[in-house]
Amino acid sequence: MTKHAQRLELDKILFLAANYAVSEGGRRAVLETEPTGDLFEAEERLSRTEEAKKLLFELGGGKLAQFSSLLDVPERAEKGATLSCEELLSCAVFLRTARECYENIHRFSGELIPKLSAISERLIFDKKLEQNVFEKILSENELADTASELLYSLRQKIRLLNEKIRARLADFLTGEESKFLQEPIVTMRADRFVIPVKAEYKRSVKGFIHDCSKTGQTVFIEPEEVLEMNNELKTLQFDEKEEIERILKELSMRVGRMRSALETDEELLILLDSYYARAEYAYALKCVRPALNKRGILDIKKGRHPLLDQKAAVPVSISLGKDYSFLLLSGANTGGKTVTLKMCGLFCLMAACGLFVPAAEDTALPVFDRIYCDIGDRQSIEENLSTFSSHVLNLKEICEEAAGNSFVLIDEPGGGTDPEEGQALARAVLVTLLKKGCKGIVTTHFSALKEFAFSEKQVENGCMEFDAKDLRPLYRLKIGYPGSSNALLICARLGLDEKIIEEARAHLSDGAKAFEHTVRAAEESRVKSEELLLETEKLKKSWQEKLSALEKEEAELQKEKEKFLRASKAEAKRIVARRTEEAEELVGKIEEIFEKQNLTEADLIKARTLKNRVENLPPAEEQTKTRLENIDPKMLKIGDRVLVGSLDAEGVVLSLKREKETAEVQCGALKVQSKFSELFKPVAIPKKEEGSVRVVKNLQERRNLARECNVIGLSASEAEIEVEAFLDGAILQNLKEVRIVHGMGTGTLKKTVHALLRKHPHVEEFRLGKYGEGESGVTVVTLK
């Protein structure tokens, strides 16, 4: 890592990202990442990070299991070494990790995560070997009895023989020989069973003496009777050890044959682990993938320096590379100039390492060949260099090495020496870098540089905003304007004696005073105008929202009005159809009577009666009639029954707004706002007398609505109108549950009815009829 990358603190970012790795190899891979200057490679790295983030946090794929490096284990196994139980278990864990990683990635389509799929395709694993190791090896130093049939048989014999030896020795503990014993116990010496015998009785117990106590009072004798059994036990134990060695040797040979595959798997798993770590770091900091380019265009949207507290950091937006090559940042100390400068360089390095950046979407970053920076006090005691000398050496290196596709970041060039000479040096360096075609950001307090930025097309001023009223930095960047240093104001805020500050102001040159005053006044005016603009935008947005709400309300009322009109037309059509049907039925009966050849007096009376019934049928439009009377607004009060003219429906007054001449009326389940001029008082009129003529407006009296609507035989559009009218009437009648009969047929009417019910605002739920209700030929509707 170059010293410039370290000055921008890339090493700290890589350290934080590396902590998310599950393996030491993955952690080291992140820490050792070098920024690339190749656009294709940088895009490849970001694509892998993006796919890892998608796999972990969108598709629900699992993380890598923790694994350790196999070191030289596969190599030793290939050369014929017998691996220990611990080493074989580590190989099995590694194989399982490779297999689970492969399966985890290939659960999803390769089109979703093509980069990771291509990497995982190269993983090689042996599930059978993995299972054999876990089945045969119980721990780091123990094999399972079932590792082989021979091992099982040997261990069974060993257990039985142990029990036999212990049983025989137990006889010594309880029999006549027990008087010779120091203690009634069985113990082990040299892996053989022995008993502790008092030294004075050692000749009384026949057997082989294996040991004696430190005091010499006890000797440990292997009785003659168990000597052969102990010999047989020893033989079985040797056989057991040989079988264990054979099993471990066999498993080791299989591991050795996979040496190349295991070494490749380790490289691939470390690579995947490093990108999973990048993805987790991106998720933790809410980072986004930047769009990369090789044109030197930097456009950061709401960027936050990754080492700052992400909750407290003020987002900064900054751009350069399109209309200008260098950005000259000025403004008050502690205002965020250096942090912003370092953030821009760090973001470019992070993207070149395959790391997402903490910014908003649509952030664009360039891929530079080299990034140079001169930031902070690099005074060297060892090399006997002053602050100024250190800066000059950095500037010398930058001016010599920087080229067309370089990014240069300089914090206050020309500092640490005479201001007049310093600003001349800073301008000369800036001109040199412009001629080389570099891109970069420079921070400064020099007025001459700010003036230079106004005259040079490739340099743009930018300032970190400062609240002169509260004497505090706002940490917001404004491009296109120079910033005032506000040094004396900050000194006052920090408590420096006012006399000293006044003395300092007295020593300022007239030109410096005028320039600072102009810059400060311009900055204050701009801040005020932006605040006014922001307030205006808020008011505009508020009025637009209110206007949209009114338009929406008007549209809803118009929709309700049209619905009532459709319902009225449908009701009229139904009444006419019913009257026509009744008339046709009566006429049909009369015709049947007159078709008889011999009419009786009774037939004539019946026919005359039917004729009178036909004549007395009321016309479809003739119902109970009411007269509309305009309501006096002064007499109108809450609770009055009124008729809303625009909806042709009756309702109850809920509230009054006399200043606006409007009232809120409850019409069935609907609440409407209506003007006083549209409210009427319905008054019933007496039956028409002979010879009298009255001009009236006929209103159909609301009748008790049937709870069932039959649309069988209607077209889909006719059925929709019929059902809408039926539902509106049911709502006005405050019905809770109704039935719609649509039949089974082809299912078209049922689909039409159900589509209407799903979007109807007053339908709570609906279902098909149960057994005895018409089943799938009927829909039962519950209204709100």
Short mmCIF file of C-alpha atoms in Angstrom, two decimals, residues 313-664:
data_model
loop_
_atom_site.label_atom_id
_atom_site.label_comp_id
_atom_site.label_asym_id
_atom_site.label_seq_id
_atom_site.Cartn_x
_atom_site.Cartn_y
_atom_site.Cartn_z
CA ALA A 313 -22.06 12.69 10.05
CA VAL A 314 -23.49 15.43 7.81
CA PRO A 315 -23.76 14.09 4.22
CA VAL A 316 -21.75 16.01 1.62
CA SER A 317 -22.39 16.11 -2.12
CA ILE A 318 -19.48 17.05 -4.36
CA SER A 319 -18.65 16.86 -8.07
CA LEU A 320 -15.78 17.62 -10.42
CA GLY A 321 -14.36 16.45 -13.73
CA LYS A 322 -17.14 17.62 -16.06
CA ASP A 323 -16.95 21.42 -16.27
CA TYR A 324 -13.78 21.89 -14.23
CA SER A 325 -10.77 19.81 -13.24
CA PHE A 326 -9.91 21.24 -9.82
CA LEU A 327 -12.12 22.25 -6.90
CA LEU A 328 -10.76 24.91 -4.56
CA LEU A 329 -12.28 24.41 -1.09
CA SER A 330 -12.28 27.31 1.36
CA GLY A 331 -14.11 28.24 4.51
CA ALA A 332 -13.73 28.29 8.26
CA ASN A 333 -11.36 26.06 10.18
CA THR A 334 -13.01 22.88 11.59
CA GLY A 335 -15.63 23.30 8.88
CA GLY A 336 -14.99 19.93 7.25
CA LYS A 337 -12.70 20.87 4.32
CA THR A 338 -10.02 18.30 5.06
CA VAL A 339 -12.57 15.56 5.87
CA THR A 340 -14.32 16.22 2.56
CA LEU A 341 -11.03 16.19 0.67
CA LYS A 342 -9.96 12.89 2.28
CA MET A 343 -13.42 11.38 1.71
CA CYS A 344 -13.16 11.96 -2.06
CA GLY A 345 -9.77 10.27 -2.30
CA LEU A 346 -10.79 7.46 0.05
CA PHE A 347 -13.97 6.73 -1.92
CA CYS A 348 -11.94 6.33 -5.13
CA LEU A 349 -9.52 3.94 -3.36
CA MET A 350 -12.36 1.94 -1.80
CA ALA A 351 -14.09 1.46 -5.15
CA ALA A 352 -10.78 0.36 -6.70
CA CYS A 353 -10.54 -2.28 -3.91
CA GLY A 354 -14.04 -3.61 -4.57
CA LEU A 355 -15.63 -1.86 -1.59
CA PHE A 356 -18.97 -0.06 -1.71
CA VAL A 357 -19.06 3.52 -0.39
CA PRO A 358 -21.36 5.14 2.23
CA ALA A 359 -23.26 7.49 -0.08
CA ALA A 360 -26.57 7.82 -1.91
CA GLU A 361 -27.55 6.05 -5.14
CA ASP A 362 -26.22 7.44 -8.46
CA THR A 363 -22.83 8.20 -6.95
CA ALA A 364 -20.16 8.10 -9.67
CA LEU A 365 -16.42 7.64 -9.09
CA PRO A 366 -13.45 7.65 -11.46
CA VAL A 367 -10.76 4.97 -11.57
CA PHE A 368 -7.44 6.80 -11.45
CA ASP A 369 -4.02 5.40 -12.33
CA ARG A 370 -2.54 7.05 -9.25
CA ILE A 371 -3.84 9.09 -6.31
CA TYR A 372 -1.52 11.58 -4.62
CA CYS A 373 -2.13 13.55 -1.47
CA ASP A 374 -0.41 16.04 0.77
CA ILE A 375 -2.45 16.20 3.97
CA GLY A 376 -1.54 17.20 7.50
CA ASP A 377 1.74 17.90 9.26
CA ARG A 378 4.37 15.40 8.10
CA GLN A 379 7.28 16.94 9.99
CA SER A 380 10.16 14.46 10.24
CA ILE A 381 12.48 14.69 13.23
CA GLU A 382 14.68 11.85 11.95
CA GLU A 383 15.26 13.57 8.62
CA ASN A 384 15.51 17.03 10.22
CA LEU A 385 12.67 18.36 8.06
CA SER A 386 10.35 21.21 9.08
CA THR A 387 6.64 21.24 8.31
CA PHE A 388 7.23 23.45 5.29
CA SER A 389 10.11 21.31 4.05
CA SER A 390 7.96 18.17 4.36
CA HIS A 391 5.18 19.81 2.32
CA VAL A 392 7.63 20.96 -0.34
CA LEU A 393 9.03 17.43 -0.76
CA ASN A 394 5.48 16.07 -1.14
CA LEU A 395 4.64 18.76 -3.70
CA LYS A 396 7.88 18.02 -5.57
CA GLU A 397 6.97 14.32 -5.83
CA ILE A 398 3.42 15.12 -6.92
CA CYS A 399 4.46 17.63 -9.59
CA GLU A 400 7.06 15.21 -10.98
CA GLU A 401 5.01 12.00 -10.99
CA ALA A 402 1.39 13.08 -11.51
CA ALA A 403 0.03 12.55 -15.03
CA GLY A 404 -3.20 12.93 -16.97
CA ASN A 405 -5.19 10.28 -15.13
CA SER A 406 -4.01 11.18 -11.63
CA PHE A 407 -6.06 12.48 -8.72
CA VAL A 408 -4.29 15.08 -6.55
CA LEU A 409 -5.45 16.12 -3.07
CA ILE A 410 -3.57 18.96 -1.38
CA ASP A 411 -4.49 20.36 2.01
CA GLU A 412 -3.52 24.07 2.26
CA PRO A 413 -0.52 24.25 -0.08
CA GLY A 414 2.00 26.98 0.72
CA GLY A 415 1.37 26.83 4.44
CA GLY A 416 4.10 27.05 7.04
CA THR A 417 5.90 29.99 5.41
CA ASP A 418 5.41 33.65 4.46
CA PRO A 419 1.76 34.00 3.30
CA GLU A 420 2.63 36.06 0.21
CA GLU A 421 5.24 33.60 -0.96
CA GLY A 422 3.08 30.65 0.13
CA GLN A 423 0.07 31.67 -1.99
CA ALA A 424 2.36 32.34 -4.96
CA LEU A 425 3.79 28.83 -4.58
CA ALA A 426 0.28 27.32 -4.24
CA ARG A 427 -0.88 29.04 -7.44
CA ALA A 428 2.22 27.88 -9.33
CA VAL A 429 1.66 24.26 -8.21
CA LEU A 430 -1.99 24.44 -9.24
CA VAL A 431 -1.09 25.82 -12.69
CA THR A 432 1.49 23.03 -13.16
CA LEU A 433 -1.03 20.32 -12.29
CA LEU A 434 -3.62 21.84 -14.63
CA LYS A 435 -1.14 21.70 -17.49
CA LYS A 436 -0.53 18.01 -16.77
CA GLY A 437 -4.29 17.37 -17.07
CA CYS A 438 -4.75 16.11 -13.50
CA LYS A 439 -7.95 16.21 -11.51
CA GLY A 440 -7.94 17.23 -7.89
CA ILE A 441 -9.15 19.11 -4.82
CA VAL A 442 -7.21 21.81 -2.96
CA THR A 443 -8.13 23.42 0.36
CA THR A 444 -6.94 26.93 1.12
CA HIS A 445 -7.43 30.13 3.08
CA PHE A 446 -5.49 32.25 0.53
CA SER A 447 -7.58 35.04 -1.03
CA ALA A 448 -5.32 35.10 -4.09
CA LEU A 449 -6.18 31.47 -4.87
CA LYS A 450 -9.90 32.19 -4.47
CA GLU A 451 -9.56 35.05 -6.96
CA PHE A 452 -7.57 32.78 -9.30
CA ALA A 453 -10.44 30.26 -9.28
CA PHE A 454 -12.79 32.98 -10.57
CA SER A 455 -10.56 33.65 -13.60
CA GLU A 456 -9.48 30.08 -14.43
CA LYS A 457 -12.10 27.97 -16.26
CA GLN A 458 -10.70 24.63 -15.06
CA VAL A 459 -10.85 25.63 -11.37
CA GLU A 460 -14.07 26.09 -9.40
CA ASN A 461 -14.56 27.63 -5.97
CA GLY A 462 -16.34 25.72 -3.24
CA CYS A 463 -16.99 26.62 0.37
CA MET A 464 -17.90 24.82 3.55
CA GLU A 465 -20.87 26.74 4.93
CA PHE A 466 -20.57 28.66 8.21
CA ASP A 467 -23.34 30.07 10.40
CA ALA A 468 -22.08 33.58 11.16
CA LYS A 469 -25.01 34.14 13.52
CA ASP A 470 -24.26 31.19 15.81
CA LEU A 471 -20.54 31.16 14.93
CA ARG A 472 -20.50 27.47 14.07
CA PRO A 473 -19.65 25.43 10.95
CA LEU A 474 -22.56 23.71 9.15
CA TYR A 475 -20.41 21.03 7.42
CA ARG A 476 -22.28 21.61 4.13
CA LEU A 477 -20.47 22.12 0.83
CA LYS A 478 -21.58 24.78 -1.65
CA ILE A 479 -19.92 24.71 -5.06
CA GLY A 480 -19.50 27.93 -7.04
CA TYR A 481 -18.78 30.23 -4.10
CA PRO A 482 -15.60 31.00 -2.13
CA GLY A 483 -15.76 30.75 1.64
CA SER A 484 -14.62 33.17 4.30
CA SER A 485 -12.07 31.89 6.81
CA ASN A 486 -13.92 33.56 9.73
CA ALA A 487 -10.78 33.14 11.81
CA LEU A 488 -11.43 36.11 14.09
CA LEU A 489 -15.09 35.14 14.55
CA ILE A 490 -14.05 31.64 15.60
CA CYS A 491 -11.48 33.11 18.00
CA ALA A 492 -14.27 35.15 19.60
CA ARG A 493 -16.43 32.05 19.90
CA LEU A 494 -13.57 30.17 21.58
CA GLY A 495 -13.23 32.93 24.18
CA LEU A 496 -10.17 34.88 23.03
CA ASP A 497 -10.02 38.37 24.59
CA GLU A 498 -12.06 40.86 22.55
CA LYS A 499 -9.24 43.46 22.80
CA ILE A 500 -6.85 41.05 21.10
CA ILE A 501 -9.40 40.38 18.33
CA GLU A 502 -9.95 44.12 17.78
CA GLU A 503 -6.20 44.65 17.67
CA ALA A 504 -5.94 41.90 15.04
CA ARG A 505 -8.68 43.51 12.91
CA ALA A 506 -6.78 46.83 13.06
CA HIS A 507 -3.74 45.18 11.51
CA LEU A 508 -5.63 43.70 8.55
CA SER A 509 -4.90 45.36 5.22
CA ASP A 510 -7.69 47.30 3.54
CA GLY A 511 -7.73 44.81 0.66
CA ALA A 512 -8.03 41.83 2.98
CA LYS A 513 -10.80 43.52 4.95
CA ALA A 514 -12.72 44.37 1.78
CA PHE A 515 -12.34 40.89 0.28
CA GLU A 516 -13.35 39.06 3.47
CA HIS A 517 -16.26 41.43 4.00
CA THR A 518 -17.48 40.90 0.44
CA VAL A 519 -17.15 37.13 0.67
CA ARG A 520 -18.88 37.00 4.06
CA ALA A 521 -21.71 39.28 2.93
CA ALA A 522 -22.21 37.22 -0.22
CA GLU A 523 -22.24 34.01 1.81
CA GLU A 524 -24.78 35.38 4.30
CA SER A 525 -27.01 36.65 1.47
CA ARG A 526 -26.85 33.30 -0.28
CA VAL A 527 -27.71 31.40 2.92
CA LYS A 528 -30.71 33.69 3.55
CA SER A 529 -31.93 33.37 -0.02
CA GLU A 530 -31.62 29.58 0.15
CA GLU A 531 -33.58 29.53 3.41
CA LEU A 532 -36.31 31.65 1.79
CA LEU A 533 -36.30 29.39 -1.25
CA LEU A 534 -36.59 26.33 0.97
CA GLU A 535 -39.50 27.87 2.88
CA THR A 536 -41.19 28.79 -0.42
CA GLU A 537 -40.77 25.24 -1.68
CA LYS A 538 -42.32 23.90 1.52
CA LEU A 539 -45.32 26.23 1.14
CA LYS A 540 -45.66 25.28 -2.51
CA LYS A 541 -45.56 21.60 -1.64
CA SER A 542 -48.12 22.11 1.13
CA TRP A 543 -50.56 23.93 -1.17
CA GLN A 544 -50.06 21.33 -3.89
CA GLU A 545 -50.94 18.58 -1.41
CA LYS A 546 -54.06 20.46 -0.32
CA LEU A 547 -55.07 21.05 -3.95
CA SER A 548 -54.53 17.38 -4.75
CA ALA A 549 -56.69 16.40 -1.75
CA LEU A 550 -59.49 18.72 -2.90
CA GLU A 551 -59.31 17.38 -6.46
CA LYS A 552 -59.40 13.85 -5.12
CA GLU A 553 -62.42 14.66 -2.95
CA GLU A 554 -64.19 16.27 -5.91
CA ALA A 555 -63.49 13.21 -8.05
CA GLU A 556 -64.86 10.92 -5.32
CA LEU A 557 -68.06 12.98 -5.07
CA GLN A 558 -68.47 12.93 -8.84
CA LYS A 559 -67.97 9.18 -8.79
CA GLU A 560 -70.61 8.74 -6.08
CA LYS A 561 -73.01 10.94 -8.05
CA GLU A 562 -72.54 8.87 -11.20
CA LYS A 563 -73.05 5.71 -9.16
CA PHE A 564 -76.37 6.97 -7.81
CA LEU A 565 -77.48 7.93 -11.31
CA ARG A 566 -76.62 4.47 -12.62
CA ALA A 567 -78.51 2.92 -9.72
CA SER A 568 -81.57 5.07 -10.49
CA LYS A 569 -81.53 4.04 -14.15
CA ALA A 570 -81.20 0.39 -13.24
CA GLU A 571 -84.10 0.67 -10.75
CA ALA A 572 -86.29 2.37 -13.37
CA LYS A 573 -85.46 -0.35 -15.88
CA ARG A 574 -86.37 -3.03 -13.34
CA ILE A 575 -89.72 -1.37 -12.48
CA VAL A 576 -90.67 -1.01 -16.16
CA ALA A 577 -89.75 -4.66 -16.77
CA ARG A 578 -91.84 -5.80 -13.81
CA ARG A 579 -94.89 -3.73 -14.83
CA THR A 580 -94.62 -5.00 -18.41
CA GLU A 581 -94.34 -8.58 -17.19
CA GLU A 582 -97.43 -8.20 -14.98
CA ALA A 583 -99.42 -6.63 -17.82
CA GLU A 584 -98.39 -9.36 -20.28
CA GLU A 585 -99.35 -12.02 -17.77
CA LEU A 586 -102.84 -10.53 -17.29
CA VAL A 587 -103.35 -10.08 -21.06
CA GLY A 588 -102.22 -13.67 -21.58
CA LYS A 589 -104.84 -14.90 -19.12
CA ILE A 590 -107.54 -12.86 -20.91
CA GLU A 591 -106.48 -14.37 -24.25
CA GLU A 592 -106.68 -17.88 -22.79
CA ILE A 593 -110.27 -17.18 -21.71
CA PHE A 594 -111.35 -15.92 -25.16
CA GLU A 595 -109.72 -18.89 -26.88
CA LYS A 596 -112.48 -21.08 -25.42
CA GLN A 597 -115.25 -21.99 -27.88
CA ASN A 598 -118.08 -21.72 -25.38
CA LEU A 599 -117.75 -18.74 -23.07
CA THR A 600 -119.78 -18.75 -19.89
CA GLU A 601 -120.96 -15.79 -17.87
CA ALA A 602 -118.29 -16.63 -15.30
CA ASP A 603 -115.60 -16.44 -18.00
CA LEU A 604 -116.79 -12.98 -19.06
CA ILE A 605 -116.80 -11.75 -15.45
CA LYS A 606 -113.28 -13.14 -14.96
CA ALA A 607 -112.06 -11.51 -18.20
CA ARG A 608 -113.60 -8.18 -17.19
CA THR A 609 -111.93 -8.40 -13.80
CA LEU A 610 -108.56 -9.07 -15.43
CA LYS A 611 -109.12 -6.12 -17.83
CA ASN A 612 -109.79 -3.81 -14.86
CA ARG A 613 -106.59 -5.00 -13.19
CA VAL A 614 -104.62 -4.17 -16.35
CA GLU A 615 -106.13 -0.70 -16.52
CA ASN A 616 -105.49 -0.09 -12.82
CA LEU A 617 -101.77 -1.03 -13.01
CA PRO A 618 -99.84 2.14 -12.02
CA PRO A 619 -97.39 3.43 -14.61
CA ALA A 620 -93.74 2.71 -13.91
CA GLU A 621 -93.03 6.33 -13.05
CA GLU A 622 -96.09 6.79 -10.83
CA GLN A 623 -95.13 6.21 -7.22
CA THR A 624 -95.72 7.99 -3.99
CA LYS A 625 -95.09 11.60 -4.88
CA THR A 626 -93.38 14.25 -2.89
CA ARG A 627 -92.92 17.94 -3.36
CA LEU A 628 -89.49 19.54 -2.88
CA GLU A 629 -89.29 22.64 -0.79
CA ASN A 630 -86.14 24.75 -0.50
CA ILE A 631 -84.78 24.78 3.04
CA ASP A 632 -84.19 28.05 4.82
CA PRO A 633 -80.49 27.84 5.90
CA LYS A 634 -81.33 29.73 9.09
CA MET A 635 -83.85 27.03 10.06
CA LEU A 636 -81.53 24.14 9.18
CA LYS A 637 -80.15 22.27 12.19
CA ILE A 638 -78.21 19.10 12.99
CA GLY A 639 -80.41 15.97 12.88
CA ASP A 640 -82.80 17.27 10.16
CA ARG A 641 -83.77 14.85 7.38
CA VAL A 642 -82.99 16.41 4.01
CA LEU A 643 -82.79 15.39 0.39
CA VAL A 644 -79.46 16.00 -1.40
CA GLY A 645 -80.45 17.21 -4.86
CA SER A 646 -77.14 16.38 -6.57
CA LEU A 647 -77.37 12.73 -5.40
CA ASP A 648 -81.19 12.41 -5.37
CA ALA A 649 -80.91 10.70 -1.97
CA GLU A 650 -82.18 11.40 1.52
CA GLY A 651 -79.96 11.76 4.53
CA VAL A 652 -79.45 13.22 8.02
CA VAL A 653 -77.51 16.43 8.71
CA LEU A 654 -74.37 15.66 10.77
CA SER A 655 -72.69 19.09 10.93
CA LEU A 656 -73.05 22.64 9.60
CA LYS A 657 -70.51 25.19 8.36
CA ARG A 658 -72.64 28.31 8.05
CA GLU A 659 -69.71 30.56 7.07
CA LYS A 660 -69.10 28.33 4.03
CA GLU A 661 -72.81 27.55 3.55
CA THR A 662 -72.15 23.81 3.52
CA ALA A 663 -73.42 20.84 5.50
CA GLU A 664 -72.17 17.28 6.08
#
